[in-house]
mmCIF file with all atom_site columns, C-alpha atoms in Angstrom:
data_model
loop_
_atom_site.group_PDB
_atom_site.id
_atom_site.type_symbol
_atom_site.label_atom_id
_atom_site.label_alt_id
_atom_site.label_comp_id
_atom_site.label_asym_id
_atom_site.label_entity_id
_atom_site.label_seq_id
_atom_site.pdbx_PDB_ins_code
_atom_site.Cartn_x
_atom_site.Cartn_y
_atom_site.Cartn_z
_atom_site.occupancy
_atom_site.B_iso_or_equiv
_atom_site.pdbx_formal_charge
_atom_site.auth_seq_id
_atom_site.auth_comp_id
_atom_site.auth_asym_id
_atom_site.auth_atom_id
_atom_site.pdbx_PDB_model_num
ATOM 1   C CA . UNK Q 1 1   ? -100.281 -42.641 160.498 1.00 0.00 ? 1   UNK Q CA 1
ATOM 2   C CA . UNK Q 1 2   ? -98.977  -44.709 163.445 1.00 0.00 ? 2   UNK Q CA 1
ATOM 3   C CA . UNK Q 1 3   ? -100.509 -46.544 166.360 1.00 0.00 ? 3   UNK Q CA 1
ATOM 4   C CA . UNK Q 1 4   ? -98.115  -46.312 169.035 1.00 0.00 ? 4   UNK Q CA 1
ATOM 5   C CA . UNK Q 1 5   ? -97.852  -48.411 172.621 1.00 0.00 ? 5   UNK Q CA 1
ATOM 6   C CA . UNK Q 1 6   ? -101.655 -49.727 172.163 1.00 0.00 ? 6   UNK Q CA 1
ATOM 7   C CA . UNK Q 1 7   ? -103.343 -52.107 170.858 1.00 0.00 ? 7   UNK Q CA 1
ATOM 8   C CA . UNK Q 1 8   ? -101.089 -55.441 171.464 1.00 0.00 ? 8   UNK Q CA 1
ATOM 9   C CA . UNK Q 1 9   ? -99.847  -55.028 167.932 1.00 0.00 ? 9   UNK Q CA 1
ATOM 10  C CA . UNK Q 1 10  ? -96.399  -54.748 166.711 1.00 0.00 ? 10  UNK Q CA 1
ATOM 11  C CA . UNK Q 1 11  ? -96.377  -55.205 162.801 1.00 0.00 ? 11  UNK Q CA 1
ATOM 12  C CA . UNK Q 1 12  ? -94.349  -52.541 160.963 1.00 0.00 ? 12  UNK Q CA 1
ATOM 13  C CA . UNK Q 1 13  ? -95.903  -53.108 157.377 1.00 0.00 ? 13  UNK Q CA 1
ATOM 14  C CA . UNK Q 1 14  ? -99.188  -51.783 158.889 1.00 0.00 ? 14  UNK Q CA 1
ATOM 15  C CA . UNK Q 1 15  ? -97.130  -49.011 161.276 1.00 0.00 ? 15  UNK Q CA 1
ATOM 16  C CA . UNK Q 1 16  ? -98.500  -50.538 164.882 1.00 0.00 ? 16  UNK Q CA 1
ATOM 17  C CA . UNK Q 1 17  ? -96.118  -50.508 166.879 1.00 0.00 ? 17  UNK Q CA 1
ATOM 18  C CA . UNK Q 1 18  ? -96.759  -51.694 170.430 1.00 0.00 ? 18  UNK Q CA 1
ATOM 19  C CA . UNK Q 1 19  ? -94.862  -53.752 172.649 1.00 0.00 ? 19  UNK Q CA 1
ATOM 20  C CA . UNK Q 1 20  ? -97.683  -54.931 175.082 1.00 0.00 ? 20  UNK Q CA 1
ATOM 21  C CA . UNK Q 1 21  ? -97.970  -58.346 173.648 1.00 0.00 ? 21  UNK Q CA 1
ATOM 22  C CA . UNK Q 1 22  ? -98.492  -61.734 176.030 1.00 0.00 ? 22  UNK Q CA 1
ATOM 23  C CA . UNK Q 1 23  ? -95.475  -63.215 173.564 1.00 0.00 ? 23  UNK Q CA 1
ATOM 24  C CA . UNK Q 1 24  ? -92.972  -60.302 173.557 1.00 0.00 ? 24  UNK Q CA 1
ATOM 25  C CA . UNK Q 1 25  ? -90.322  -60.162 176.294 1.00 0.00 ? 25  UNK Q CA 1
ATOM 26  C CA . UNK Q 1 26  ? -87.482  -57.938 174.344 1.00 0.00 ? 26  UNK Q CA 1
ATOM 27  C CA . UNK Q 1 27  ? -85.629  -54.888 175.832 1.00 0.00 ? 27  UNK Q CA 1
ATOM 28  C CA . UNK Q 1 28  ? -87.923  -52.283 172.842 1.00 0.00 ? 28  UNK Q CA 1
ATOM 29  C CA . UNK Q 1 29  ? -90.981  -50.158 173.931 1.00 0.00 ? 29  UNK Q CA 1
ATOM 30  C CA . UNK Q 1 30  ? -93.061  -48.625 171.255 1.00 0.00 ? 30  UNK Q CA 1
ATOM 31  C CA . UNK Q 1 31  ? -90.207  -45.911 171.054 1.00 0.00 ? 31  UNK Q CA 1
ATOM 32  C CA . UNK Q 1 32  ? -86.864  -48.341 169.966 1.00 0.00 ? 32  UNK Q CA 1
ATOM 33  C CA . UNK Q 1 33  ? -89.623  -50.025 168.123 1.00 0.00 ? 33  UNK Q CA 1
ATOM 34  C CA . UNK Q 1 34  ? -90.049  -46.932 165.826 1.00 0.00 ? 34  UNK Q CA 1
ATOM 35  C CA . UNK Q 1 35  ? -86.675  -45.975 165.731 1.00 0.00 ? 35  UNK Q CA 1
ATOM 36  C CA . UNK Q 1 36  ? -85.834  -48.991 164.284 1.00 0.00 ? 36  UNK Q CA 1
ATOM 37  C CA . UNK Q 1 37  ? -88.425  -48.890 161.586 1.00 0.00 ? 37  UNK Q CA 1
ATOM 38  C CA . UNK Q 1 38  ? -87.231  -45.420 160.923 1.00 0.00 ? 38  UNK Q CA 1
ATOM 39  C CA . UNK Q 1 39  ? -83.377  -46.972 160.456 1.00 0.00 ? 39  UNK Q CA 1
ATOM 40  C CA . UNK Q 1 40  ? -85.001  -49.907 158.563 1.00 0.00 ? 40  UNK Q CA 1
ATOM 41  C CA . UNK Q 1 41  ? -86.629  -47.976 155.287 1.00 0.00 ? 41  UNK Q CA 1
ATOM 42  C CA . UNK Q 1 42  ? -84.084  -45.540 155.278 1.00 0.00 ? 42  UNK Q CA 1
ATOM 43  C CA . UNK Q 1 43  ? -85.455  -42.192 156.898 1.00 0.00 ? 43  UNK Q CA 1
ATOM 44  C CA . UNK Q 1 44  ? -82.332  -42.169 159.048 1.00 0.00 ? 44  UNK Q CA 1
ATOM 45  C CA . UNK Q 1 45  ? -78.903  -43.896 159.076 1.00 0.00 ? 45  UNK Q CA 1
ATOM 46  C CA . UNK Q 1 46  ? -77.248  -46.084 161.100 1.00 0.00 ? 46  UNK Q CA 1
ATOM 47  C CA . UNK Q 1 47  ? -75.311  -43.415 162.506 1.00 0.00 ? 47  UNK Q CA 1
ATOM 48  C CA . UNK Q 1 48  ? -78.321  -41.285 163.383 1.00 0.00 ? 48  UNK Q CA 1
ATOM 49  C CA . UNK Q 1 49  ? -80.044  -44.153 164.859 1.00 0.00 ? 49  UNK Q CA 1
ATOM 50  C CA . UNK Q 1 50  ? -77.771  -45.009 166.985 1.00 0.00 ? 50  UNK Q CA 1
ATOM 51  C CA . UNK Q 1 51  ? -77.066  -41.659 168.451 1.00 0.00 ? 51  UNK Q CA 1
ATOM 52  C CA . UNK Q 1 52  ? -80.877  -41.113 169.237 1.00 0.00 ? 52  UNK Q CA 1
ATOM 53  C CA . UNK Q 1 53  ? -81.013  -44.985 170.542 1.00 0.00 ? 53  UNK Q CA 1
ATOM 54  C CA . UNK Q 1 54  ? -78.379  -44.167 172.709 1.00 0.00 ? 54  UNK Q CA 1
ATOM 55  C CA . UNK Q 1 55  ? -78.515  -40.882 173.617 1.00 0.00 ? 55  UNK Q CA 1
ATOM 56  C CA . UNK Q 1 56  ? -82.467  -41.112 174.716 1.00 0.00 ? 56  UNK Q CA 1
ATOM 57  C CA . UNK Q 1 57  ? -84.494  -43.980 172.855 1.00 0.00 ? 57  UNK Q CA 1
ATOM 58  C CA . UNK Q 1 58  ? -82.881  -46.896 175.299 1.00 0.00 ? 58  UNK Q CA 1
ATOM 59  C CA . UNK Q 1 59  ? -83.720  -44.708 178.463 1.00 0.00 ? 59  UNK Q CA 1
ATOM 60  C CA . UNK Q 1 60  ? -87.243  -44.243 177.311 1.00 0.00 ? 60  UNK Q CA 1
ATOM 61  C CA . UNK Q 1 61  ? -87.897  -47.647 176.555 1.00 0.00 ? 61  UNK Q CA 1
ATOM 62  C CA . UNK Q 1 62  ? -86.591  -49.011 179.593 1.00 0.00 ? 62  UNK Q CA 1
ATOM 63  C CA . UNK Q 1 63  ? -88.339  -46.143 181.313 1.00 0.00 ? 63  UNK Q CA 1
ATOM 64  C CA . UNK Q 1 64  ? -91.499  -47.975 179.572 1.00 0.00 ? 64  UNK Q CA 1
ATOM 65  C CA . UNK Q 1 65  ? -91.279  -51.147 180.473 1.00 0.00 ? 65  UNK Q CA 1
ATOM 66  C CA . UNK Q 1 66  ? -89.744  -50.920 183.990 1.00 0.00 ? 66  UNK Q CA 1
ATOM 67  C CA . UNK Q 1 67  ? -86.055  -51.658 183.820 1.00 0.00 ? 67  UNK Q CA 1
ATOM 68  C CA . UNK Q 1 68  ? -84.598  -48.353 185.179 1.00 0.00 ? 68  UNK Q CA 1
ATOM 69  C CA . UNK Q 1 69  ? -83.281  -47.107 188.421 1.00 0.00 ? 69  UNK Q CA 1
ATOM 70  C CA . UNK Q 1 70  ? -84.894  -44.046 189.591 1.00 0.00 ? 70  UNK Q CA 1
ATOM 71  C CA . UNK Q 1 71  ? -81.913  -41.682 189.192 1.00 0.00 ? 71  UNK Q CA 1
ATOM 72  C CA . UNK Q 1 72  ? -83.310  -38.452 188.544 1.00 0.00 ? 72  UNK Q CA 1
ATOM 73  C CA . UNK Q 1 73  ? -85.972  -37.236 185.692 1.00 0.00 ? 73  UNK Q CA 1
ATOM 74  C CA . UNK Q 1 74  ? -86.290  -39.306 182.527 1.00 0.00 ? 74  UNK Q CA 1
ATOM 75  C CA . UNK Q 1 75  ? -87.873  -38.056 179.300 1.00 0.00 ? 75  UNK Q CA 1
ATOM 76  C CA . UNK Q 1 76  ? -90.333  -39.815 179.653 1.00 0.00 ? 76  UNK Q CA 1
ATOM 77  C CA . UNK Q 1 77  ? -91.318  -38.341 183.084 1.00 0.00 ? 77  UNK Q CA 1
ATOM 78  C CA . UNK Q 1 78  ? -90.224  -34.909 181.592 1.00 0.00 ? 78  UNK Q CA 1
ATOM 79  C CA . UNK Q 1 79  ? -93.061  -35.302 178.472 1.00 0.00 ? 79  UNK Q CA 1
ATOM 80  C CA . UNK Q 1 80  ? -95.600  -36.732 181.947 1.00 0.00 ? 80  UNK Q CA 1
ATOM 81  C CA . UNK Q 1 81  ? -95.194  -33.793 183.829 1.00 0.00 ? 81  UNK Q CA 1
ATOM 82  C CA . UNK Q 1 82  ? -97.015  -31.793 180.528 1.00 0.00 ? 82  UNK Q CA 1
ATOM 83  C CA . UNK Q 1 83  ? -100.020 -34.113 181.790 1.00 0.00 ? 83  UNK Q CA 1
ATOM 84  C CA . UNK Q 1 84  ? -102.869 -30.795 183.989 1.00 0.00 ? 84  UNK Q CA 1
ATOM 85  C CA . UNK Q 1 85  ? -102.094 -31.350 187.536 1.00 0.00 ? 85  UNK Q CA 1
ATOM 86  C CA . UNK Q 1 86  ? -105.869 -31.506 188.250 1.00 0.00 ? 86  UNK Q CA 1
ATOM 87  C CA . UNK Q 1 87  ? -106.491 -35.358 186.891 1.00 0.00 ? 87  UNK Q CA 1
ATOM 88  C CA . UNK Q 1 88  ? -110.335 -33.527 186.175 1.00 0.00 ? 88  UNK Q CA 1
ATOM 89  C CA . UNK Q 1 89  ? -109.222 -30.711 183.658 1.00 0.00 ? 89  UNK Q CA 1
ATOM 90  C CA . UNK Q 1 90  ? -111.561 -30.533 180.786 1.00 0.00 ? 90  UNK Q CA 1
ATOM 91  C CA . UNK Q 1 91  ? -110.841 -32.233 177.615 1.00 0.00 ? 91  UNK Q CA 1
ATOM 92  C CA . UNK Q 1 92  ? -109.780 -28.888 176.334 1.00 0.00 ? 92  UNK Q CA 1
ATOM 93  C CA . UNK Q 1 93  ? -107.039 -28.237 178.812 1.00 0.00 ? 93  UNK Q CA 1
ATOM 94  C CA . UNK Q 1 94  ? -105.865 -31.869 178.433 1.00 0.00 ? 94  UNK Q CA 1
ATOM 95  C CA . UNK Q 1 95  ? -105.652 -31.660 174.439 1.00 0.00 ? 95  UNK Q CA 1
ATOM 96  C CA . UNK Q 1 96  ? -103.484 -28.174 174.818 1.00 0.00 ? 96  UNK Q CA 1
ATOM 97  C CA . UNK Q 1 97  ? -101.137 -29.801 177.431 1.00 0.00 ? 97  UNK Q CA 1
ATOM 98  C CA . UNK Q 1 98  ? -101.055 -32.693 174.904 1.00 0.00 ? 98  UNK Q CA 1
ATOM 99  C CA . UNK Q 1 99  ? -100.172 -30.424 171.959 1.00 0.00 ? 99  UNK Q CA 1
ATOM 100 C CA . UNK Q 1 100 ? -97.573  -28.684 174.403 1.00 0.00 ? 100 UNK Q CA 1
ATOM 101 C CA . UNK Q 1 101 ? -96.070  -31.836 175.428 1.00 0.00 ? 101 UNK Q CA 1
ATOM 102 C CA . UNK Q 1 102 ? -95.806  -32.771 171.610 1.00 0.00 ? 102 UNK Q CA 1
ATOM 103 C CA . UNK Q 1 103 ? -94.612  -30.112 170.315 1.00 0.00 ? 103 UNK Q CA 1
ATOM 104 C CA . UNK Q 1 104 ? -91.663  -29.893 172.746 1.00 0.00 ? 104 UNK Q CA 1
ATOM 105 C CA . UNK Q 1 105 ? -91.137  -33.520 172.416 1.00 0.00 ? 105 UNK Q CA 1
ATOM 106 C CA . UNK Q 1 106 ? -90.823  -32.631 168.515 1.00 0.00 ? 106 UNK Q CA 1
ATOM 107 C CA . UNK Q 1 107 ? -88.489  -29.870 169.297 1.00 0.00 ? 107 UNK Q CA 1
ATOM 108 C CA . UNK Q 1 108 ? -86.038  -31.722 171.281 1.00 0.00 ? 108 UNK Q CA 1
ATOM 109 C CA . UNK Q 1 109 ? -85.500  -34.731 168.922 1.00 0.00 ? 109 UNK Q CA 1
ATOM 110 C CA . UNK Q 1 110 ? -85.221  -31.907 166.005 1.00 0.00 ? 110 UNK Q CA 1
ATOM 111 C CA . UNK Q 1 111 ? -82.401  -30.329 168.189 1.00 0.00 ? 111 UNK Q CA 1
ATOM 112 C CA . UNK Q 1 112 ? -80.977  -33.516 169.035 1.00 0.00 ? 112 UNK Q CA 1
ATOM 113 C CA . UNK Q 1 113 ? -81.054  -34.239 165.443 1.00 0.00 ? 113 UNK Q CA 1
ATOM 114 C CA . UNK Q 1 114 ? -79.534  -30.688 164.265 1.00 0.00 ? 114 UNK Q CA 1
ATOM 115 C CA . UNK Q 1 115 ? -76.727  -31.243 166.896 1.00 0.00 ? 115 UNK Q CA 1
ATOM 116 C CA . UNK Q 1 116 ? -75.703  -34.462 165.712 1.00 0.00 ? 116 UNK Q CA 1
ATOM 117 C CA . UNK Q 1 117 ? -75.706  -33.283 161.854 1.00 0.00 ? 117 UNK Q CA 1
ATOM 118 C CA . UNK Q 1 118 ? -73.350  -30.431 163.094 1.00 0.00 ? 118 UNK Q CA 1
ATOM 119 C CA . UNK Q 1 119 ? -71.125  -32.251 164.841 1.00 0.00 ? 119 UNK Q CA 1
ATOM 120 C CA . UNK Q 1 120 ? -70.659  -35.078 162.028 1.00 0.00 ? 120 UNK Q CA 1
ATOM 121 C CA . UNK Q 1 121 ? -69.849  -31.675 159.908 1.00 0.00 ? 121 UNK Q CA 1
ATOM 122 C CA . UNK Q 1 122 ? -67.236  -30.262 162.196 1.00 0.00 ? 122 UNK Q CA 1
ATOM 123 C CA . UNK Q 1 123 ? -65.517  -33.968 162.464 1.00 0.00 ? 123 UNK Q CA 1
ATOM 124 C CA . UNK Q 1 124 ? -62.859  -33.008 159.509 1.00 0.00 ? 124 UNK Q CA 1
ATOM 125 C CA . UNK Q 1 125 ? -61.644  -30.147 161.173 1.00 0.00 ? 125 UNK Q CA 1
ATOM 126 C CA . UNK Q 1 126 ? -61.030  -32.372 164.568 1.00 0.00 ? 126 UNK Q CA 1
ATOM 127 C CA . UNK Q 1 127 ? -59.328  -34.630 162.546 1.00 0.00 ? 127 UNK Q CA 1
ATOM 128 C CA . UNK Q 1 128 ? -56.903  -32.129 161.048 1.00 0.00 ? 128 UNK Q CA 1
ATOM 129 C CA . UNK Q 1 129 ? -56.461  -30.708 164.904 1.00 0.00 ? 129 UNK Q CA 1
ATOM 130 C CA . UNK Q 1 130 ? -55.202  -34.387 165.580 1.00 0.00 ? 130 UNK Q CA 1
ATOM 131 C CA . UNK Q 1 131 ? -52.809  -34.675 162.703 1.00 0.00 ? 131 UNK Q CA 1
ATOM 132 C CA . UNK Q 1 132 ? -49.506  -33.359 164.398 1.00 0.00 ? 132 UNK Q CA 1
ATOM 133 C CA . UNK Q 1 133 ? -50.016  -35.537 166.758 1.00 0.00 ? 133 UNK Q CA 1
ATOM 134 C CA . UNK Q 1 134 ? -49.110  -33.400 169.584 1.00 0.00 ? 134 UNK Q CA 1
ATOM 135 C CA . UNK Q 1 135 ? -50.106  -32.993 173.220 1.00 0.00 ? 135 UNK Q CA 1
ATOM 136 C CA . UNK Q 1 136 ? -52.698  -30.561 172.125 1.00 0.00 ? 136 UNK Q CA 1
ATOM 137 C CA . UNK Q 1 137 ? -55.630  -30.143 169.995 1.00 0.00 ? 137 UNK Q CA 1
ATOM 138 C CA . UNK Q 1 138 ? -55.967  -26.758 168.504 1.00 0.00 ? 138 UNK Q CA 1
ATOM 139 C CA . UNK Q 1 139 ? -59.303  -25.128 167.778 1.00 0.00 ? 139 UNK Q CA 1
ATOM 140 C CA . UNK Q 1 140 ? -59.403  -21.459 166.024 1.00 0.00 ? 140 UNK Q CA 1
ATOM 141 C CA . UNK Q 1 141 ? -62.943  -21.786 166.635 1.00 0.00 ? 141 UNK Q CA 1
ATOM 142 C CA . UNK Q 1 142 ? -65.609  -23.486 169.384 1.00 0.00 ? 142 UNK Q CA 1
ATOM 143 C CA . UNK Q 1 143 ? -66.689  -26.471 167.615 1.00 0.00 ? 143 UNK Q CA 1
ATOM 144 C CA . UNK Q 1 144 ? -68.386  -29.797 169.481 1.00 0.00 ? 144 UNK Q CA 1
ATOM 145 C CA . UNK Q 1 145 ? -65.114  -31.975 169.259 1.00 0.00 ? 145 UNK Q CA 1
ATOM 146 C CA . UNK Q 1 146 ? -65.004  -34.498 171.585 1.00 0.00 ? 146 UNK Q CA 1
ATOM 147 C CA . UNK Q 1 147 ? -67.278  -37.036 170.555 1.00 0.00 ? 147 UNK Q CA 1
ATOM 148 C CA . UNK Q 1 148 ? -65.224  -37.279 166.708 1.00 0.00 ? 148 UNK Q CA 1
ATOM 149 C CA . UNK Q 1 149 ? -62.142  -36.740 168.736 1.00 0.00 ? 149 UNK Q CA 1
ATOM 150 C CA . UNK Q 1 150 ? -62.505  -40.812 169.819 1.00 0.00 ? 150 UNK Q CA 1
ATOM 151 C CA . UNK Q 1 151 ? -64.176  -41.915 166.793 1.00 0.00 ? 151 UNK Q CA 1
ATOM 152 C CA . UNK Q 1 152 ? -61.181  -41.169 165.032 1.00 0.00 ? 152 UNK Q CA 1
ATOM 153 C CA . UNK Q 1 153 ? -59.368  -42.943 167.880 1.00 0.00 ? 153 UNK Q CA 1
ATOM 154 C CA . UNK Q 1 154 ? -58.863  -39.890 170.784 1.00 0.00 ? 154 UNK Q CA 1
ATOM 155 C CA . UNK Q 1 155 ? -57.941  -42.845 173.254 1.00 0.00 ? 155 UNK Q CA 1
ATOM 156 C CA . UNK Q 1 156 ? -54.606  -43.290 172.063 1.00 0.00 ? 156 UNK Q CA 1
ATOM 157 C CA . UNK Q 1 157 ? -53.584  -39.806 170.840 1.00 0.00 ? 157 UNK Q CA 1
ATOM 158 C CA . UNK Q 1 158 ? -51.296  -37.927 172.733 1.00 0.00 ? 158 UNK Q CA 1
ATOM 159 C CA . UNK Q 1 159 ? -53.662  -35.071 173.234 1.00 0.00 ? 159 UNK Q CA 1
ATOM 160 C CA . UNK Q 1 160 ? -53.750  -33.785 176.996 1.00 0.00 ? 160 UNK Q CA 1
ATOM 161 C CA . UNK Q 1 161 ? -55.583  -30.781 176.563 1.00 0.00 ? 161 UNK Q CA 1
ATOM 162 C CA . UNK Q 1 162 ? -57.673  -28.585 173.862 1.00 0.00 ? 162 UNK Q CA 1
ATOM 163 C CA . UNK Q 1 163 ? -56.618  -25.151 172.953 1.00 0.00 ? 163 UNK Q CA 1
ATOM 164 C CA . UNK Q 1 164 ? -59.006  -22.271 171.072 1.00 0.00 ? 164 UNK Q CA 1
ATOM 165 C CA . UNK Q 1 165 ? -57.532  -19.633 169.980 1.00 0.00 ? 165 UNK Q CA 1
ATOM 166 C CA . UNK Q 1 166 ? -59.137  -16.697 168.742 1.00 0.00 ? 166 UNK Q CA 1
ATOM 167 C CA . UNK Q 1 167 ? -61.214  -13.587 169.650 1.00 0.00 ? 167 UNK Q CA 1
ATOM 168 C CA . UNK Q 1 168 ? -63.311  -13.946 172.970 1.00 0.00 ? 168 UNK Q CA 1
ATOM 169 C CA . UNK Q 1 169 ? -67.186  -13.739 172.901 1.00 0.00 ? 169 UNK Q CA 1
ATOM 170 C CA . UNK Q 1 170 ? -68.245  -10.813 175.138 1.00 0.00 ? 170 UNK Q CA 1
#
């Protein structure tokens, strides 16, 4: 249903999205360029969007079109390495390491995705940890607090440390 990073078309309407144009100098790859059109009819929300953009999309992009220092493994390099070692593997061994490579690719953003929902969902019960205002945040469970913890404005709470209380996991 797409056409992605070939071609030397970028149109949304008609789902090409390629950023390998003589007249296109921005900071998107064929990656941000989805995202975007995902953000722009609705499929996600700004919120989502901007998690994935910054949380992997921006890396991966400027993975693509050469504006990163080598620090490390990127996605990008990650989703590569599915590529057979021997550059002459048949056609079928290159269409199974493509369907591997895709379907972990697919995995991770669900994750990524199912992580994010979860930890928009616990954000109410950080909040209610930071009403008393005290040096301390208390948890009676393990919940992903941090990030909401400075969305609701962590940075001048006088939280020090976080505190979970209830039964250890053996």
């Amino acid at each position: 249903e797409y056409v992605c990073d070939v071609g030397g078309i970028y149109d949304p309407k008609i789902k090409r999205f390629d950023h390998h144009q003589k007249e296109y100098s921005g900071e998107l790859a064929s990656a941000g360029m989805i995202l975007l059109y995902l953000k722009n009819q609705a499929f996600i929300d700004q919120t989502l969007y901007e998690h994935l953009n910054y949380s992997l999309i921006k890396n991966v992009d400027a993975h693509d079109i050469g504006k990163t220092e080598n620090r490390g493994y990127s996605f990008s390099q990650i989703i590569a390495n599915f590529i057979p070692i021997d550059y002459n593997a048949s056609s079928k061994e290159r269409l199974s390491a493509f369907l591997k490579a895709v379907e972990f690719a697919y995995s991770h953003l669900k994750r990524m995705q199912e992580r994010f929902f979860y930890s928009k969902k616990c954000s109410h019960k950080v909040k209610k940890a930071m009403e008393p205002n005290k040096k301390y945040l208390l948890f009676e469970e393990s919940i992903p607090w941090l990030d909401a913890f400075f969305e609701l404005g962590g940075e001048s709470h006088k939280a020090l440390f976080v505190v979970k209380i209830g039964r250890a996991h053996v």
